[in-house]
Amino acid sequence: MKFTPVLSTLKHAALMGVGLALLSACAVAPQRPASPAPAPTSTYAKANWSALPAVADADLQAGFAAWRSACPRLKTEANWAPTCAAAAKVATTPAAIRQFLQANFDVYALRAANNRADGLITGYYEPIYAGSLTRTAKASVPVYGVPDDMVSVQLDSLYPELKGKRLRGRLEGRVLKPYDDAARIAANGVKAPVLAWLTHPMDLQFLQIQGSGRVQLADGRQLRIAYADQNGHPYRPIGRWLVEQGELKQADVSMAAIRAWADAHPARVPELLASNPSYVFFTRGPDSDDGPRGSLNVPLTAGYSVAVDRNVVPLGSLLWLSTTRPDGTALVRPVAAQDTGGAITGEVRADLFWGTGDAAGELAGHMKQKGTIWMLWPKGVALPKAPDKSE
């Protein structure tokens, strides 16, 4: 699961794919004379199958397999049970897959405000960092599990409209106070198990941004680490702080640029990390070669699983993505909505999982592309409630 904080204002914080996660910022537009309200737009615009750009047979098969891999998890949900049951009987040939999709799904083009069809497609990955199961002179940065004294309050038990929203804090007497921010945790630690020790504080920061990763041990084993919880403070991109300090230009912000700055200014690394009050806690992941598990709790498939805004696209949905790779070559394929992220917000928005290791990280770190998305929705099932675009 990609890290998803909950703010005291009950709004998601800004967390995006590697590149934009390091820099996302909001701009305040100057006031202008009132203008007529735009005509209402549809989040889900019905389209014909002929509107979908063509995909390669291999991409069709891989995307369908990624989507169908979640059916054991979705088979009890009313929206998906009949479709998943039918999908289990489909042969994996391109012709059989196309016939199944057209017989069982309707096509909807996702549209943002002002009827925009294009949106932002970013990327994320599962990093591998050197570390140890015990503290050593070289490995001294703790990867914490969930603190024993952190309280989590599920708000939708009282307010159904706040489904998925939680408050986190610490009880002081009978009062729930905010939990420690990242700077205080780094300085004082927390009452939590230490899952592993990393060799550099920037490794921990990037691990928290990605939401999962692997720790490479000296004996050759890899310890899998997965998102478990978060301290409840808003995520503030450290790349934005570097731009505000005049240390980097906005166009130059990347994971590599931030790490290079940190290596050149080791004394200022605590100041850099303190600019982001959010802190992620982890749990041990299963020892397997499968991808990390996303918000849907199924292993992600490299190149074919995406994180989405679940207020727009229900988890488990099959999407048709048309975008480009960082080098500008076309990337058109069906992908499965199997994960979420705090700033993966909006109608035409997806974060593509690229896989594990440095090569995947290189792709993810440069993935900031325009793209369009179609949602394939089961026939006869009511569409999700569209988000309120007036907010």
Coordinates of C-alpha atoms in Angstrom, one line a residue:
M1 CA 0.0 0.0 0.0
K2 CA 1.3 3.4 -0.8
F3 CA 1.4 5.7 2.2
T4 CA -1.9 7.5 2.8
P5 CA -2.0 10.0 5.6
V6 CA -5.1 11.4 7.3
L7 CA -5.1 15.0 8.3
S8 CA -6.9 16.7 11.2
T9 CA -9.0 18.4 8.5
L10 CA -9.9 14.9 7.2
K11 CA -8.4 15.7 3.8
H12 CA -5.7 13.5 2.2
A13 CA -2.1 14.8 2.2
A14 CA 0.0 15.2 -0.9
L15 CA 1.7 11.9 -1.8
M16 CA 2.4 11.1 -5.4
G17 CA 4.7 9.0 -7.5
V18 CA 8.4 9.3 -6.9
G19 CA 9.0 12.5 -9.0
L20 CA 5.9 14.5 -8.0
A21 CA 5.8 13.1 -4.5
L22 CA 9.0 15.0 -3.9
L23 CA 7.7 18.4 -5.1
S24 CA 3.9 18.6 -5.2
A25 CA 2.7 22.1 -4.3
C26 CA -0.5 24.0 -4.5
A27 CA -0.9 27.4 -6.1
V28 CA -3.3 30.1 -5.1
A29 CA -4.9 31.8 -8.1
P30 CA -5.6 35.5 -7.9
Q31 CA -9.2 36.6 -7.6
R32 CA -10.9 37.4 -10.8
P33 CA -14.4 38.8 -11.6
A34 CA -17.1 36.1 -11.3
S35 CA -17.8 34.3 -14.6
P36 CA -20.7 32.0 -15.5
A37 CA -20.5 28.6 -14.0
P38 CA -19.3 26.0 -16.5
A39 CA -21.7 23.4 -17.7
P40 CA -21.8 20.3 -15.6
T41 CA -19.4 17.6 -16.8
S42 CA -19.5 13.9 -16.3
T43 CA -16.8 12.0 -14.5
Y44 CA -17.8 8.9 -16.4
A45 CA -18.5 9.6 -20.1
K46 CA -20.0 6.6 -21.9
A47 CA -17.8 5.5 -24.8
N48 CA -17.8 2.8 -27.5
W49 CA -15.3 0.1 -27.6
S50 CA -14.0 1.5 -30.8
A51 CA -12.9 4.6 -28.9
L52 CA -10.2 2.6 -27.1
P53 CA -6.7 2.8 -28.6
A54 CA -5.3 -0.6 -29.8
V55 CA -3.1 -2.6 -27.5
A56 CA -0.6 -5.4 -28.2
D57 CA -1.8 -9.0 -27.6
A58 CA 0.9 -9.4 -24.9
D59 CA -0.2 -6.3 -23.1
L60 CA -3.9 -7.4 -23.3
Q61 CA -3.0 -10.8 -21.8
A62 CA -0.8 -9.4 -19.1
G63 CA -3.3 -6.6 -18.1
F64 CA -6.1 -9.1 -18.0
A65 CA -4.1 -11.5 -15.9
A66 CA -3.2 -8.7 -13.4
W67 CA -6.9 -7.8 -13.1
R68 CA -8.0 -11.4 -12.7
S69 CA -5.4 -12.0 -10.0
A70 CA -7.5 -10.0 -7.6
C71 CA -10.7 -12.0 -8.2
P72 CA -10.1 -14.3 -5.2
R73 CA -10.2 -11.1 -3.1
L74 CA -13.2 -9.6 -5.0
K75 CA -15.4 -12.7 -5.4
T76 CA -17.6 -11.8 -2.4
E77 CA -18.2 -8.2 -3.5
A78 CA -21.5 -7.6 -5.2
N79 CA -20.0 -5.4 -7.9
W80 CA -17.4 -8.0 -8.9
A81 CA -18.7 -11.4 -8.0
P82 CA -20.5 -12.3 -11.2
T83 CA -17.8 -10.8 -13.5
C84 CA -15.0 -12.6 -11.6
A85 CA -16.9 -15.9 -11.7
A86 CA -17.2 -15.5 -15.5
A87 CA -13.6 -14.4 -15.8
A88 CA -12.3 -17.6 -14.2
K89 CA -13.5 -19.6 -17.2
V90 CA -11.9 -17.4 -19.9
A91 CA -9.0 -18.8 -21.9
T92 CA -5.9 -16.7 -21.9
T93 CA -5.9 -16.2 -25.7
P94 CA -6.2 -12.6 -26.9
A95 CA -9.4 -13.4 -28.9
A96 CA -11.1 -15.0 -25.8
I97 CA -10.1 -12.1 -23.6
R98 CA -11.4 -9.5 -26.1
Q99 CA -14.7 -11.4 -26.5
F100 CA -15.1 -11.6 -22.7
L101 CA -14.4 -7.9 -22.1
Q102 CA -16.8 -6.7 -24.7
A103 CA -19.5 -9.1 -23.5
N104 CA -19.2 -8.2 -19.8
F105 CA -18.0 -4.5 -19.6
D106 CA -19.1 -1.1 -20.7
V107 CA -16.5 1.6 -21.5
Y108 CA -16.4 4.9 -19.7
A109 CA -13.9 7.7 -20.5
L110 CA -12.8 9.4 -17.3
R111 CA -13.2 13.1 -17.4
A112 CA -11.8 15.8 -15.0
A113 CA -13.2 19.3 -14.5
N114 CA -14.0 21.3 -17.6
N115 CA -14.4 17.9 -19.4
R116 CA -10.7 17.4 -19.6
A117 CA -9.7 14.0 -20.9
D118 CA -6.0 14.2 -20.2
G119 CA -4.5 13.9 -16.7
L120 CA -1.2 13.0 -14.9
I121 CA 0.4 9.5 -14.9
T122 CA 3.3 9.0 -12.5
G123 CA 5.2 6.0 -11.3
Y124 CA 6.3 4.2 -8.1
Y125 CA 8.4 1.1 -7.3
E126 CA 9.7 -1.2 -4.6
P127 CA 13.2 -0.1 -3.5
I128 CA 16.0 -2.2 -2.1
Y129 CA 18.2 -0.7 0.6
A130 CA 21.2 -2.2 2.4
G131 CA 20.5 -2.9 6.1
S132 CA 20.8 -5.1 9.1
L133 CA 18.5 -6.9 11.6
T134 CA 20.6 -5.5 14.4
R135 CA 22.0 -2.1 15.0
T136 CA 25.6 -1.7 13.8
A137 CA 28.0 1.2 13.4
K138 CA 27.0 1.4 9.8
A139 CA 23.3 0.5 10.0
S140 CA 21.8 2.8 12.6
V141 CA 18.6 4.2 11.1
P142 CA 15.6 2.3 12.6
V143 CA 12.6 1.1 10.6
Y144 CA 9.8 1.1 13.1
G145 CA 6.8 -1.1 13.3
V146 CA 3.5 0.4 14.6
P147 CA 4.0 2.1 18.0
D148 CA 2.3 0.4 21.0
D149 CA 0.9 3.8 22.3
M150 CA -0.6 5.0 19.0
V151 CA -4.4 5.1 18.9
S152 CA -6.3 4.9 15.7
V153 CA -9.9 6.0 15.5
Q154 CA -12.0 4.8 12.5
L155 CA -14.3 7.7 11.8
D156 CA -16.9 6.1 9.6
S157 CA -18.3 4.1 12.5
L158 CA -20.0 7.4 13.5
Y159 CA -19.9 9.3 10.2
P160 CA -20.5 7.0 7.1
E161 CA -19.6 9.8 4.8
L162 CA -16.0 9.6 6.2
K163 CA -15.5 6.1 5.0
G164 CA -11.8 5.2 5.1
K165 CA -10.8 8.2 7.2
R166 CA -9.0 7.8 10.5
L167 CA -7.5 9.9 13.3
R168 CA -4.3 8.9 14.9
G169 CA -2.9 10.1 18.2
R170 CA -1.8 9.3 21.7
L171 CA -3.9 9.2 24.9
E172 CA -2.8 11.6 27.6
G173 CA -5.2 10.9 30.4
R174 CA -8.6 10.9 28.7
V175 CA -7.6 13.3 25.9
L176 CA -6.4 12.1 22.4
K177 CA -3.5 14.3 21.4
P178 CA -1.7 14.3 18.0
Y179 CA 1.0 11.7 17.7
D180 CA 4.6 12.8 17.5
D181 CA 5.8 14.3 14.2
A182 CA 8.7 13.0 12.2
A183 CA 11.3 15.3 13.8
R184 CA 10.3 14.3 17.3
I185 CA 10.3 10.6 16.3
A186 CA 13.8 10.9 14.8
A187 CA 15.1 12.6 17.9
N188 CA 13.4 10.6 20.6
G189 CA 12.3 7.3 19.0
V190 CA 9.0 5.6 19.7
K191 CA 7.7 2.7 21.7
A192 CA 7.6 0.3 18.7
P193 CA 9.5 -2.8 17.5
V194 CA 12.4 -2.1 15.2
L195 CA 12.0 -4.3 12.1
A196 CA 15.4 -3.5 10.6
W197 CA 18.2 -0.9 10.6
L198 CA 19.1 1.1 7.4
T199 CA 22.4 2.8 6.6
H200 CA 21.2 6.2 5.6
P201 CA 18.3 8.4 6.8
M202 CA 17.4 9.2 3.2
D203 CA 16.8 5.5 2.5
L204 CA 14.1 5.6 5.2
Q205 CA 12.5 8.7 3.8
F206 CA 12.3 7.2 0.3
L207 CA 11.1 3.9 1.7
Q208 CA 8.3 5.9 3.4
I209 CA 7.4 7.6 0.2
Q210 CA 7.2 4.4 -1.7
G211 CA 5.3 2.6 1.1
S212 CA 7.1 -0.7 0.7
G213 CA 10.6 -2.0 0.0
R214 CA 13.2 -4.6 0.7
V215 CA 16.2 -4.6 3.1
Q216 CA 19.2 -6.3 1.7
L217 CA 21.0 -8.2 4.5
A218 CA 24.7 -9.0 4.6
D219 CA 24.0 -12.8 4.3
G220 CA 22.2 -12.3 1.0
R221 CA 18.6 -12.5 2.3
Q222 CA 16.1 -9.7 1.6
L223 CA 13.7 -8.6 4.3
R224 CA 10.4 -7.4 2.8
I225 CA 8.9 -4.3 4.5
A226 CA 5.3 -3.2 3.9
Y227 CA 3.2 -0.2 4.9
A228 CA 1.4 -0.7 8.2
D229 CA 0.3 2.8 9.5
Q230 CA 1.2 6.5 9.6
N231 CA 1.5 9.1 12.4
G232 CA -1.5 11.2 11.2
H233 CA 0.5 14.2 10.2
P234 CA 0.3 15.7 6.7
Y235 CA 2.9 14.7 4.1
R236 CA 5.0 17.7 3.0
P237 CA 7.3 17.0 0.0
I238 CA 10.9 17.4 0.8
G239 CA 11.6 18.4 -2.8
R240 CA 9.3 21.4 -2.3
W241 CA 11.3 22.4 0.8
L242 CA 14.5 22.3 -1.2
V243 CA 13.0 24.6 -3.9
E244 CA 11.7 27.0 -1.2
Q245 CA 15.2 27.1 0.3
G246 CA 16.7 27.9 -3.1
E247 CA 18.7 24.7 -3.1
L248 CA 17.1 23.2 -6.2
K249 CA 15.1 24.4 -9.1
Q250 CA 11.6 23.0 -9.5
A251 CA 12.4 21.4 -12.8
D252 CA 15.5 19.7 -11.4
V253 CA 13.7 17.9 -8.5
S254 CA 14.1 14.1 -8.6
M255 CA 15.0 11.4 -6.2
A256 CA 18.6 11.4 -7.5
A257 CA 18.9 15.2 -7.2
I258 CA 17.6 15.1 -3.6
R259 CA 20.0 12.3 -2.6
A260 CA 22.9 14.2 -4.2
W261 CA 22.0 17.3 -2.2
A262 CA 21.8 15.2 1.0
D263 CA 25.2 13.7 0.3
A264 CA 26.7 17.1 -0.2
H265 CA 25.0 18.6 2.9
P266 CA 24.9 15.9 5.6
A267 CA 24.6 18.4 8.4
R268 CA 21.4 19.7 6.9
V269 CA 19.7 16.3 6.4
P270 CA 17.8 16.4 9.7
E271 CA 16.5 19.9 8.8
L272 CA 15.4 18.5 5.4
L273 CA 13.6 15.5 6.9
A274 CA 12.0 17.6 9.6
S275 CA 10.3 19.6 6.8
N276 CA 8.0 16.6 6.3
P277 CA 6.1 15.9 9.6
S278 CA 4.6 12.6 8.2
Y279 CA 6.1 9.3 9.4
V280 CA 5.2 5.9 8.1
F281 CA 5.4 2.7 10.2
F282 CA 5.9 -0.7 8.6
T283 CA 5.3 -4.4 9.0
R284 CA 7.1 -7.5 7.8
G285 CA 6.0 -8.6 4.3
P286 CA 5.7 -12.2 3.1
D287 CA 8.9 -13.8 1.9
S288 CA 8.1 -14.3 -1.8
D289 CA 9.0 -13.1 -5.2
D290 CA 5.6 -11.6 -5.8
G291 CA 5.2 -7.9 -6.0
P292 CA 4.4 -5.9 -2.8
R293 CA 0.7 -5.9 -1.7
G294 CA -1.3 -2.8 -2.5
S295 CA -4.4 -1.4 -0.8
L296 CA -6.4 -4.2 -2.3
N297 CA -4.2 -6.7 -0.4
V298 CA -3.1 -8.5 -3.6
P299 CA 0.4 -8.6 -5.0
L300 CA 1.1 -5.8 -7.5
T301 CA 2.1 -6.7 -11.0
A302 CA 5.0 -4.7 -12.5
G303 CA 3.8 -2.5 -15.3
Y304 CA 0.1 -3.5 -15.0
S305 CA -1.0 -2.4 -11.5
V306 CA -1.8 1.2 -10.7
A307 CA -2.6 3.3 -7.7
V308 CA -5.8 5.4 -8.2
D309 CA -8.1 7.7 -6.4
R310 CA -10.6 5.3 -4.9
N311 CA -13.2 8.1 -4.7
V312 CA -13.3 7.9 -8.5
V313 CA -12.1 4.4 -9.4
P314 CA -13.2 1.6 -7.2
L315 CA -10.3 -0.8 -6.2
G316 CA -10.4 -3.8 -8.4
S317 CA -11.4 -1.9 -11.5
L318 CA -10.0 -2.7 -14.9
L319 CA -8.7 0.4 -16.7
W320 CA -7.5 1.1 -20.2
L321 CA -4.4 3.4 -20.0
S322 CA -3.0 5.5 -22.8
T323 CA 0.2 7.4 -21.9
T324 CA 3.9 7.5 -22.7
R325 CA 7.1 6.2 -21.0
P326 CA 9.6 8.7 -19.7
D327 CA 11.5 8.4 -23.1
G328 CA 8.3 9.4 -25.0
T329 CA 7.4 6.0 -26.4
A330 CA 3.8 5.0 -26.3
L331 CA 2.4 3.0 -23.4
V332 CA -1.1 1.7 -24.0
R333 CA -2.4 -1.2 -22.1
P334 CA -5.1 -2.5 -19.7
V335 CA -4.1 -2.0 -16.0
A336 CA -5.6 -3.1 -12.7
A337 CA -6.6 -0.6 -10.0
Q338 CA -5.1 -2.3 -7.0
D339 CA -3.5 0.5 -4.9
T340 CA -4.0 4.0 -3.6
G341 CA -1.9 7.0 -2.5
G342 CA -2.6 10.1 -0.6
A343 CA -2.1 12.5 -3.5
I344 CA -3.2 10.2 -6.2
T345 CA -6.3 12.2 -6.4
G346 CA -8.6 13.2 -9.3
E347 CA -10.5 11.7 -12.1
V348 CA -7.7 11.2 -14.7
R349 CA -4.9 10.2 -12.3
A350 CA -2.9 7.0 -11.9
D351 CA 0.4 5.9 -10.5
L352 CA 1.9 3.0 -12.4
F353 CA 3.8 0.4 -10.4
W354 CA 7.1 -0.3 -12.2
G355 CA 8.5 -3.2 -10.1
T356 CA 11.4 -3.8 -7.8
G357 CA 15.0 -2.4 -7.7
D358 CA 17.1 0.3 -9.3
A359 CA 15.9 -0.1 -12.9
A360 CA 12.3 0.2 -11.8
G361 CA 13.2 3.2 -9.7
E362 CA 14.8 4.9 -12.7
L363 CA 11.6 4.6 -14.7
A364 CA 9.4 5.5 -11.7
G365 CA 11.5 8.5 -10.9
H366 CA 11.1 10.1 -14.3
M367 CA 7.4 9.1 -14.9
K368 CA 5.5 12.4 -15.0
Q369 CA 3.5 12.0 -18.2
K370 CA 0.2 13.1 -19.6
G371 CA -2.3 10.4 -20.2
T372 CA -6.0 9.4 -20.7
I373 CA -7.9 6.6 -18.9
W374 CA -11.0 4.6 -19.6
M375 CA -12.7 2.6 -17.0
L376 CA -14.2 -0.8 -18.0
W377 CA -17.2 -1.3 -15.7
P378 CA -19.3 -4.4 -15.3
K379 CA -22.6 -4.3 -17.3
G380 CA -25.7 -3.9 -15.3
V381 CA -23.8 -2.6 -12.2
A382 CA -24.5 1.0 -11.1
L383 CA -21.7 3.4 -11.6
P384 CA -19.8 4.7 -8.6
K385 CA -21.0 8.0 -7.2
A386 CA -19.0 10.7 -9.0
P387 CA -17.0 13.0 -6.8
D388 CA -18.2 16.6 -6.2
K389 CA -16.1 18.7 -8.6
S390 CA -17.3 21.9 -6.9
E391 CA -15.0 21.3 -3.9

